[in-house]
Short mmCIF file of C-alpha atoms in Angstrom, two decimals:
data_model
loop_
_atom_site.label_atom_id
_atom_site.label_comp_id
_atom_site.label_asym_id
_atom_site.label_seq_id
_atom_site.Cartn_x
_atom_site.Cartn_y
_atom_site.Cartn_z
CA MET A 1485 0.00 0.00 0.00
CA SER A 1486 1.24 3.48 -0.73
CA VAL A 1487 -0.09 6.73 0.58
CA LEU A 1488 0.92 10.34 0.17
CA ASP A 1489 -0.34 13.60 1.52
CA ALA A 1490 1.09 16.94 2.43
CA ALA A 1491 0.25 19.75 4.77
CA ALA A 1492 3.55 20.50 6.45
CA PRO A 1493 5.45 23.78 6.68
CA ALA A 1494 7.09 24.99 3.52
CA ASP A 1495 10.08 23.00 2.32
CA GLY A 1496 13.04 24.59 3.91
CA VAL A 1497 11.18 27.41 5.66
CA ALA A 1498 14.25 27.46 7.86
CA SER A 1499 17.81 26.32 7.96
CA PRO A 1500 18.35 22.61 8.78
CA THR A 1501 20.98 23.21 11.43
CA ALA A 1502 20.01 20.98 14.31
CA ASN A 1503 23.15 18.87 14.55
CA ALA A 1504 25.75 21.45 13.61
CA THR A 1505 28.46 22.89 15.79
CA ALA A 1506 27.38 26.24 17.18
CA ASP A 1507 28.84 29.66 17.74
CA HIS A 1508 32.20 29.40 15.98
CA ALA A 1509 33.09 32.32 13.74
CA VAL A 1510 34.32 31.71 10.24
CA ALA A 1511 36.14 34.87 9.25
CA THR A 1512 35.78 35.57 5.56
CA ASN A 1513 35.91 38.63 3.40
CA HIS A 1514 35.97 41.69 5.66
CA HIS A 1515 34.05 40.79 8.78
CA ASN A 1516 32.05 38.05 7.07
CA SER A 1517 30.25 40.40 4.74
CA THR A 1518 30.71 41.83 1.29
CA ALA A 1519 30.97 45.58 0.96
CA LEU A 1520 32.12 48.04 -1.65
CA ALA A 1521 35.55 49.54 -1.08
CA SER A 1522 34.73 53.19 -1.59
CA SER A 1523 34.91 56.49 0.24
CA GLU A 1524 31.37 57.27 -0.90
CA PRO A 1525 28.44 55.82 1.06
CA ASP A 1526 26.75 53.02 -0.87
CA PRO A 1527 23.01 53.77 -1.15
CA ARG A 1528 22.08 50.08 -1.28
CA PRO A 1529 20.87 48.45 1.95
CA ALA A 1530 23.09 46.37 4.23
CA VAL A 1531 21.48 42.93 4.54
CA LEU A 1532 21.60 40.15 7.14
CA ILE A 1533 20.10 36.70 6.50
CA VAL A 1534 19.62 34.54 9.61
CA GLY A 1535 19.38 30.88 8.64
CA GLY A 1536 21.18 31.82 5.46
CA LEU A 1537 22.18 28.26 4.53
CA GLY A 1538 18.64 26.88 4.68
CA TYR A 1539 16.76 26.21 1.47
CA ILE A 1540 15.08 29.61 1.27
CA GLY A 1541 18.04 31.46 2.77
CA ARG A 1542 20.50 30.29 0.12
CA PHE A 1543 18.17 31.24 -2.74
CA LEU A 1544 17.58 34.65 -1.16
CA ALA A 1545 21.35 35.15 -0.82
CA HIS A 1546 21.82 34.13 -4.45
CA HIS A 1547 19.07 36.54 -5.56
CA ILE A 1548 20.63 39.45 -3.67
CA HIS A 1549 24.19 38.63 -4.74
CA THR A 1550 23.38 38.04 -8.42
CA ASN A 1551 21.32 41.22 -8.75
CA LYS A 1552 23.77 43.31 -6.68
CA LEU A 1553 20.96 44.51 -4.42
CA ALA A 1554 22.97 45.01 -1.22
CA SER A 1555 25.95 47.12 -0.18
CA THR A 1556 26.76 44.48 2.44
CA LEU A 1557 25.49 40.91 2.67
CA ARG A 1558 26.03 38.62 5.64
CA LEU A 1559 24.68 35.10 6.16
CA VAL A 1560 24.45 33.58 9.63
CA ASP A 1561 23.86 29.91 10.30
CA LYS A 1562 24.78 27.21 12.81
CA GLN A 1563 26.17 24.87 10.18
CA LEU A 1564 29.12 25.44 7.87
CA PRO A 1565 28.79 26.01 4.11
CA GLN A 1566 30.99 22.96 3.48
CA LEU A 1567 28.35 20.76 5.17
CA ALA A 1568 25.27 22.37 3.61
CA SER A 1569 25.14 20.55 0.22
CA LEU A 1570 25.32 23.88 -1.61
CA ALA A 1571 24.74 23.88 -5.36
CA PRO A 1572 27.67 25.24 -7.40
CA GLU A 1573 25.77 28.43 -8.27
CA HIS A 1574 25.18 29.15 -4.57
CA GLN A 1575 28.78 28.69 -3.43
CA GLU A 1576 29.94 32.25 -3.98
CA ALA A 1577 27.00 34.05 -2.37
CA CYS A 1578 26.80 31.67 0.58
CA SER A 1579 30.47 31.04 1.37
CA GLN A 1580 32.13 34.45 1.04
CA ASN A 1581 29.66 36.28 3.26
CA PHE A 1582 29.28 33.76 6.06
CA LEU A 1583 29.36 33.85 9.86
CA GLN A 1584 28.80 30.72 11.92
CA ALA A 1585 26.83 31.50 15.07
CA ASP A 1586 23.89 30.31 17.16
CA GLY A 1587 21.27 33.04 16.87
CA THR A 1588 19.25 31.71 19.81
CA ARG A 1589 21.96 32.93 22.22
CA GLU A 1590 21.92 36.50 23.51
CA GLN A 1591 25.72 36.59 23.68
CA SER A 1592 25.92 35.87 19.94
CA GLN A 1593 23.94 38.94 18.87
CA GLY A 1594 26.87 41.36 18.91
CA ARG A 1595 28.90 39.20 16.53
CA ILE A 1596 25.87 38.62 14.34
CA TYR A 1597 24.90 42.28 14.04
CA ASP A 1598 28.13 44.29 14.39
CA LEU A 1599 29.42 45.80 11.16
CA PRO A 1600 32.78 47.44 10.47
CA PRO A 1601 32.70 51.27 10.43
CA GLY A 1602 31.70 53.14 7.31
CA PRO A 1603 34.14 54.96 4.99
CA ASN A 1604 34.22 57.99 7.29
CA GLY A 1605 34.37 55.99 10.51
CA GLU A 1606 30.65 56.21 11.23
CA GLN A 1607 28.82 53.35 12.93
CA ARG A 1608 26.87 51.14 10.54
CA GLU A 1609 23.86 48.89 11.08
CA PHE A 1610 21.99 46.45 8.90
CA ASP A 1611 19.02 47.92 7.05
CA TYR A 1612 17.19 44.67 6.25
CA VAL A 1613 17.17 41.51 8.37
CA PHE A 1614 15.58 38.31 7.05
CA ASN A 1615 14.88 35.52 9.52
CA CYS A 1616 14.86 32.32 7.48
CA GLY A 1617 16.03 30.26 10.46
CA GLY A 1618 14.40 27.73 12.75
CA GLU A 1619 13.86 24.01 13.23
CA THR A 1620 12.81 22.24 10.03
CA ARG A 1621 12.83 18.62 11.19
CA PHE A 1622 9.50 16.94 11.78
CA SER A 1623 8.33 15.01 14.85
CA GLN A 1624 10.35 16.97 17.42
CA GLU A 1625 9.27 17.80 20.96
CA ASP A 1626 7.80 21.21 21.77
CA GLU A 1627 10.97 22.25 23.59
CA VAL A 1628 13.02 21.78 20.41
CA TYR A 1629 10.76 24.06 18.36
CA LYS A 1630 10.54 26.54 21.23
CA LEU A 1631 14.33 26.87 21.40
CA ARG A 1632 15.26 26.67 17.73
CA SER A 1633 12.34 28.55 16.19
CA TYR A 1634 10.56 30.71 18.77
CA GLN A 1635 13.60 31.79 20.79
CA LEU A 1636 15.66 32.35 17.65
CA SER A 1637 13.03 34.71 16.24
CA LEU A 1638 12.73 36.68 19.46
CA ALA A 1639 16.49 36.93 20.05
CA VAL A 1640 17.33 38.28 16.60
CA GLY A 1641 14.15 40.38 16.54
CA MET A 1642 14.93 42.14 19.83
CA GLU A 1643 18.43 42.95 18.62
CA ALA A 1644 17.05 44.28 15.32
CA ALA A 1645 14.72 46.60 17.23
CA LYS A 1646 17.57 47.90 19.42
CA ARG A 1647 19.62 48.74 16.36
CA GLY A 1648 16.86 50.45 14.39
CA VAL A 1649 16.70 47.98 11.52
CA LYS A 1650 14.46 49.38 8.76
CA ALA A 1651 12.78 46.07 7.90
CA PHE A 1652 12.69 42.74 9.76
CA VAL A 1653 11.18 40.02 7.57
CA GLU A 1654 10.00 36.89 9.41
CA VAL A 1655 9.59 33.81 7.22
CA SER A 1656 6.56 31.92 8.52
CA THR A 1657 4.23 29.23 7.22
CA GLY A 1658 0.67 29.00 5.93
CA THR A 1659 0.19 25.95 8.14
CA VAL A 1660 -0.53 28.33 11.04
CA TYR A 1661 -4.11 28.58 9.71
CA ASN A 1662 -6.81 26.13 10.64
CA PRO A 1663 -7.01 23.53 7.84
CA ASN A 1664 -9.57 24.72 5.30
CA ARG A 1665 -10.12 24.01 1.60
CA ASN A 1666 -11.13 27.60 0.96
CA PRO A 1667 -8.17 29.96 0.41
CA GLN A 1668 -7.31 31.44 3.80
CA LYS A 1669 -6.86 35.18 4.21
CA GLU A 1670 -4.56 36.83 6.75
CA THR A 1671 -7.56 37.50 9.00
CA ASP A 1672 -8.72 33.87 9.15
CA LYS A 1673 -8.47 31.63 12.20
CA THR A 1674 -5.15 30.33 13.55
CA SER A 1675 -6.49 28.47 16.61
CA LYS A 1676 -5.51 25.02 15.23
CA PRO A 1677 -2.09 25.15 13.52
CA HIS A 1678 -1.32 22.00 11.53
CA THR A 1679 1.85 20.94 13.40
CA LYS A 1680 4.07 21.72 16.39
CA GLN A 1681 6.36 23.51 13.96
CA ALA A 1682 3.49 25.76 12.91
CA LYS A 1683 2.38 26.32 16.51
CA TRP A 1684 5.79 27.71 17.44
CA LYS A 1685 6.10 29.77 14.25
CA LEU A 1686 2.78 31.40 15.15
CA ALA A 1687 4.04 32.02 18.69
CA ALA A 1688 7.15 33.61 17.19
CA GLU A 1689 5.02 35.91 15.01
CA ASP A 1690 3.04 37.03 18.05
CA GLY A 1691 6.15 37.50 20.19
CA LEU A 1692 7.86 39.59 17.52
CA ALA A 1693 4.77 41.77 17.12
CA LYS A 1694 5.07 42.77 20.79
CA ILE A 1695 8.68 44.02 20.52
CA PRO A 1696 8.63 47.85 20.71
CA GLY A 1697 10.14 49.55 17.68
CA LEU A 1698 10.59 46.40 15.58
CA ARG A 1699 9.71 47.09 11.94
CA LEU A 1700 8.27 43.63 11.42
CA VAL A 1701 6.64 42.10 8.38
CA VAL A 1702 5.60 38.42 8.35
CA LEU A 1703 5.33 36.30 5.20
CA ARG A 1704 3.28 33.11 5.46
CA LEU A 1705 4.32 30.64 2.79
CA PRO A 1706 2.80 27.45 1.34
CA PHE A 1707 4.96 24.51 0.20
CA VAL A 1708 8.09 26.01 -1.31
CA TYR A 1709 9.49 23.96 -4.20
CA GLY A 1710 12.20 24.32 -6.81
CA PRO A 1711 15.68 23.10 -7.74
CA TYR A 1712 17.50 21.18 -4.98
CA ALA A 1713 14.37 20.98 -2.76
CA ALA A 1714 15.15 17.53 -1.41
CA LYS A 1715 13.52 17.38 2.01
CA GLY A 1716 9.86 17.49 2.92
CA TRP A 1717 6.88 17.76 0.61
CA ILE A 1718 8.30 17.72 -2.92
CA GLY A 1719 11.44 15.62 -2.42
CA THR A 1720 9.55 12.84 -0.65
CA GLN A 1721 6.97 12.58 -3.43
CA LEU A 1722 9.56 12.50 -6.21
CA ALA A 1723 11.73 9.88 -4.50
CA LEU A 1724 8.64 7.75 -3.88
CA ALA A 1725 7.60 8.10 -7.52
CA ARG A 1726 11.09 6.97 -8.59
CA VAL A 1727 10.70 3.83 -6.44
CA TYR A 1728 7.35 3.03 -8.10
CA GLN A 1729 8.76 3.75 -11.55
CA ALA A 1730 11.41 1.05 -11.01
CA ARG A 1731 9.04 -1.65 -9.73
CA ASP A 1732 8.27 -4.73 -11.77
CA PRO A 1733 5.45 -5.64 -11.94
CA LYS A 1734 4.11 -2.09 -11.93
CA GLU A 1735 2.00 -0.85 -9.02
CA THR A 1736 -0.31 2.14 -8.71
CA LEU A 1737 0.99 5.00 -6.58
CA LYS A 1738 -1.94 6.04 -4.40
CA TRP A 1739 -2.44 9.08 -2.19
CA LEU A 1740 -4.65 9.27 0.87
CA TRP A 1741 -7.64 11.60 1.32
CA GLY A 1742 -8.53 12.43 -2.29
CA SER A 1743 -7.54 14.59 -5.23
CA GLU A 1744 -9.10 17.80 -3.92
CA LEU A 1745 -6.87 18.11 -0.84
CA ARG A 1746 -5.13 21.48 -1.21
CA THR A 1747 -1.32 21.56 -1.16
CA ASN A 1748 -0.66 25.11 -2.34
CA THR A 1749 2.78 25.99 -3.64
CA LEU A 1750 5.32 28.74 -4.35
CA HIS A 1751 8.53 28.44 -6.37
CA VAL A 1752 11.68 29.20 -4.37
CA GLU A 1753 12.80 31.89 -6.84
CA ASP A 1754 9.47 33.67 -6.38
CA THR A 1755 9.90 33.22 -2.64
CA ALA A 1756 13.23 35.05 -2.74
CA ARG A 1757 11.71 37.86 -4.82
CA ALA A 1758 8.78 38.15 -2.42
CA LEU A 1759 11.06 38.43 0.60
CA TRP A 1760 13.04 41.23 -0.99
CA MET A 1761 9.89 43.08 -2.07
CA ALA A 1762 8.49 42.74 1.46
CA ALA A 1763 11.64 44.29 2.97
CA GLU A 1764 11.62 47.21 0.54
CA TRP A 1765 7.92 47.80 1.17
CA ARG A 1766 8.29 47.61 4.98
CA SER A 1767 11.22 50.02 5.03
CA ASN A 1768 8.92 52.66 3.55
CA ASN A 1769 5.55 51.79 5.11
CA ASP A 1770 4.25 51.65 8.68
CA ARG A 1771 0.93 49.96 8.03
CA ILE A 1772 -1.12 48.03 5.50
CA PRO A 1773 -3.78 50.30 3.94
CA ASN A 1774 -7.26 49.75 5.40
CA VAL A 1775 -5.98 47.14 7.88
CA SER A 1776 -6.11 47.87 11.61
CA ALA A 1777 -4.13 44.84 12.84
CA GLU A 1778 -0.85 45.65 14.59
CA LYS A 1779 0.94 42.63 13.08
CA LEU A 1780 1.79 43.19 9.41
CA VAL A 1781 1.17 39.80 7.76
CA PHE A 1782 1.06 38.70 4.12
CA ASN A 1783 0.33 35.34 2.50
CA VAL A 1784 2.41 34.58 -0.60
CA VAL A 1785 1.28 31.85 -3.00
CA ASP A 1786 1.30 31.05 -6.72
CA LYS A 1787 -1.73 30.99 -9.04
CA GLY A 1788 -2.03 27.22 -9.38
CA ALA A 1789 -4.32 26.30 -6.45
CA THR A 1790 -2.13 23.18 -6.23
CA SER A 1791 -3.85 20.06 -4.94
CA GLN A 1792 -3.01 16.38 -4.58
CA GLY A 1793 -4.76 15.85 -7.90
CA THR A 1794 -2.32 18.31 -9.51
CA MET A 1795 0.66 16.32 -8.23
CA ALA A 1796 -0.84 12.94 -9.17
CA ARG A 1797 -1.35 14.12 -12.75
CA ILE A 1798 2.17 15.57 -13.07
CA ILE A 1799 3.85 12.53 -11.52
CA LYS A 1800 1.99 10.25 -13.93
CA GLU A 1801 3.23 12.36 -16.85
CA VAL A 1802 6.84 12.55 -15.66
CA PHE A 1803 7.35 9.01 -14.35
CA GLY A 1804 4.90 7.00 -16.44
CA VAL A 1805 3.38 5.36 -13.36
CA ASP A 1806 -0.32 4.93 -12.69
CA THR A 1807 -1.54 7.19 -9.89
CA GLY A 1808 -4.73 7.26 -7.88
CA PHE A 1809 -6.34 7.73 -4.49
CA GLN A 1810 -7.27 5.41 -1.67
CA GLY A 1811 -10.89 4.56 -1.01
CA THR A 1812 -13.01 5.38 2.01
CA LEU A 1813 -12.12 2.22 3.91
CA VAL A 1814 -8.36 2.81 3.75
CA ASN A 1815 -8.77 6.51 4.56
CA THR A 1816 -10.86 5.69 7.63
CA PHE A 1817 -8.24 3.21 8.81
CA ALA A 1818 -5.47 5.76 8.20
CA ARG A 1819 -7.20 8.42 10.29
CA LEU A 1820 -7.28 6.05 13.25
CA ASN A 1821 -3.87 4.44 12.70
CA LEU A 1822 -1.69 7.04 11.02
CA GLU A 1823 1.57 5.96 12.66
CA HIS A 1824 0.99 2.38 11.54
CA VAL A 1825 0.30 3.56 7.99
CA VAL A 1826 3.46 5.69 7.95
CA ASP A 1827 5.58 2.77 9.18
CA GLU A 1828 4.08 0.55 6.49
CA VAL A 1829 4.86 3.07 3.75
CA ASN A 1830 8.47 3.39 4.91
CA ASP A 1831 8.93 -0.38 5.24
CA ASP A 1832 7.63 -0.72 1.69
CA THR A 1833 9.93 1.85 0.05
CA LEU A 1834 13.19 2.52 1.92
CA ASP A 1835 14.96 -0.72 0.97
CA ASP A 1836 13.95 -0.23 -2.66
CA TRP A 1837 15.38 3.29 -2.60
CA ALA A 1838 18.65 2.03 -1.13
CA ASP A 1839 18.84 -0.57 -3.90
CA LEU A 1840 18.26 2.10 -6.55
CA LEU A 1841 21.08 4.21 -5.13
CA ALA A 1842 23.42 1.22 -5.00
CA ASP A 1843 22.58 0.20 -8.57
CA ALA A 1844 23.31 3.77 -9.70
CA GLY A 1845 26.71 3.69 -7.98
CA ILE A 1846 25.71 6.34 -5.44
CA GLY A 1847 27.61 5.22 -2.35
CA GLU A 1848 26.78 6.19 1.22
CA GLU A 1849 29.42 8.92 1.27
CA ARG A 1850 27.77 10.63 -1.75
CA ARG A 1851 24.12 10.25 -0.79
CA GLY A 1852 22.35 13.54 -0.43
CA PRO A 1853 19.26 14.51 1.58
CA LEU A 1854 16.78 13.01 -0.91
CA SER A 1855 14.71 10.08 0.40
CA PRO A 1856 11.19 8.61 0.17
CA PHE A 1857 11.10 8.47 3.98
CA MET A 1858 7.60 9.57 4.96
CA GLU A 1859 6.97 11.70 8.04
CA LYS A 1860 3.66 11.50 9.84
CA GLU A 1861 3.22 15.26 9.37
CA LEU A 1862 3.30 14.75 5.58
CA LEU A 1863 0.37 12.33 5.77
CA ARG A 1864 -2.26 14.41 7.50
CA ASP A 1865 -5.71 15.14 6.13
CA ALA A 1866 -5.24 18.91 6.29
CA ASP A 1867 -5.71 21.41 3.46
CA LEU A 1868 -3.08 24.10 2.92
CA SER A 1869 -4.93 26.73 0.91
CA LEU A 1870 -3.87 30.39 0.87
CA ASP A 1871 -5.21 33.65 -0.56
CA GLY A 1872 -2.28 35.80 -1.70
CA GLY A 1873 -4.36 38.76 -2.86
CA ARG A 1874 -3.29 41.17 -0.12
CA PHE A 1875 0.43 40.88 -0.94
CA GLU A 1876 -0.23 41.25 -4.66
CA GLN A 1877 -2.44 44.32 -4.20
CA VAL A 1878 -0.39 46.12 -1.54
CA VAL A 1879 3.18 45.25 -2.52
CA GLY A 1880 2.71 44.51 -6.24
CA PHE A 1881 4.06 40.96 -6.24
CA ARG A 1882 3.35 38.66 -9.19
CA PRO A 1883 4.70 35.10 -9.29
CA GLN A 1884 6.91 34.40 -12.31
CA HIS A 1885 6.35 30.66 -11.85
CA GLU A 1886 2.55 30.82 -11.88
CA ARG A 1887 1.90 27.13 -11.17
CA ILE A 1888 3.72 23.86 -10.64
CA THR A 1889 4.05 22.02 -13.96
CA LYS A 1890 5.63 18.97 -15.54
CA GLU A 1891 8.49 21.19 -16.70
CA GLU A 1892 9.09 22.50 -13.17
CA ILE A 1893 9.24 18.94 -11.82
CA GLU A 1894 11.64 17.89 -14.57
CA ALA A 1895 13.86 20.85 -13.68
CA ILE A 1896 13.91 19.71 -10.04
CA ILE A 1897 14.92 16.18 -11.05
CA ASP A 1898 17.67 17.65 -13.26
CA SER A 1899 18.97 19.56 -10.23
CA TYR A 1900 19.07 16.30 -8.26
CA ARG A 1901 21.08 14.73 -11.07
CA ARG A 1902 23.57 17.61 -11.06
CA MET A 1903 24.13 17.04 -7.33
CA GLY A 1904 24.51 13.28 -7.78
CA TRP A 1905 21.44 12.53 -5.65
CA TRP A 1906 19.17 10.92 -8.27
CA PRO A 1907 19.35 7.20 -9.07
#
């Protein structure tokens, strides 16, 4: 039996840094940041990315670096670039401008935020701070998410407020909303977040909103997909589809819950653009027009209204496997015995995946983060459906990748091949 579903926080909402060595500075390139050598002040903003080696963080760094948007760019993370499975095109942006530190610790904030003096000796501060950090692993205890997500947000947020940062962008998740098939607006209910991860991201949003003087803007994201997205929602589905593609005799790959379950999406390149647009907007605006709420929140989502049916159709096209959905009896059993179902899925696929890797000559030392291993949080009957109209109307954002397509999935698989992850 095979089952798939998704309603977890966006792939790589934060940097996967749980097991890395903390708080050791890696000195590179003028106080771990890039800056123009000039006697004239550079009008471009100085930018700090917390969780800069996470999936979203590295694409944001690449976007800023490639488009020369910042006078100074610094990435902070607990893990080292050498251990982060960086794509070749991300090496320059993510390695030259890097500082290793644990942002949850108060004593780290000086090193994280201090900049060298300006050309005339004046004190400098970051203009934009992006918090892309936090705990991305599933199935952790509350204390883990409290420390690595909630406390991280508050620690770096309080320091940003002290230093008069012009825009503090908090990367959050659309899974803070109560599950609902109808597209959720920023004013809709958040009393039943989907996961512990989402619960603590919501707590972080609320805690940040209470910090005096913090120029906060929160972006709530759906499932973020794109090249090199190996963990979570998209990577799990593609690895599982590869297992089914290789089976003989052929079997039908079946999802739980039905084709209409919403699994809304946003391409990682659009995510990076949205973050930058949010910072620029927040640096010049104190409130959202016609909105009285103190917390400035935007949903960001593509135009595709992605559902499980969308993914089943694309996977059938790309992999040539039959796809379908479980019936009422299996769904009822799964609701009552989800852990058992998850264990059964993993027992059914992990050995096959290992065999595929071995047959492709991908040894243990070269194996990347890609796996069909199914987390319980990825198998919940919970719609992730967002309304992104506010961000489009107020900030002017338009997704360049309007919907997830066969071509987008093929591009992701090509990225896996380039990294040597794909059997």
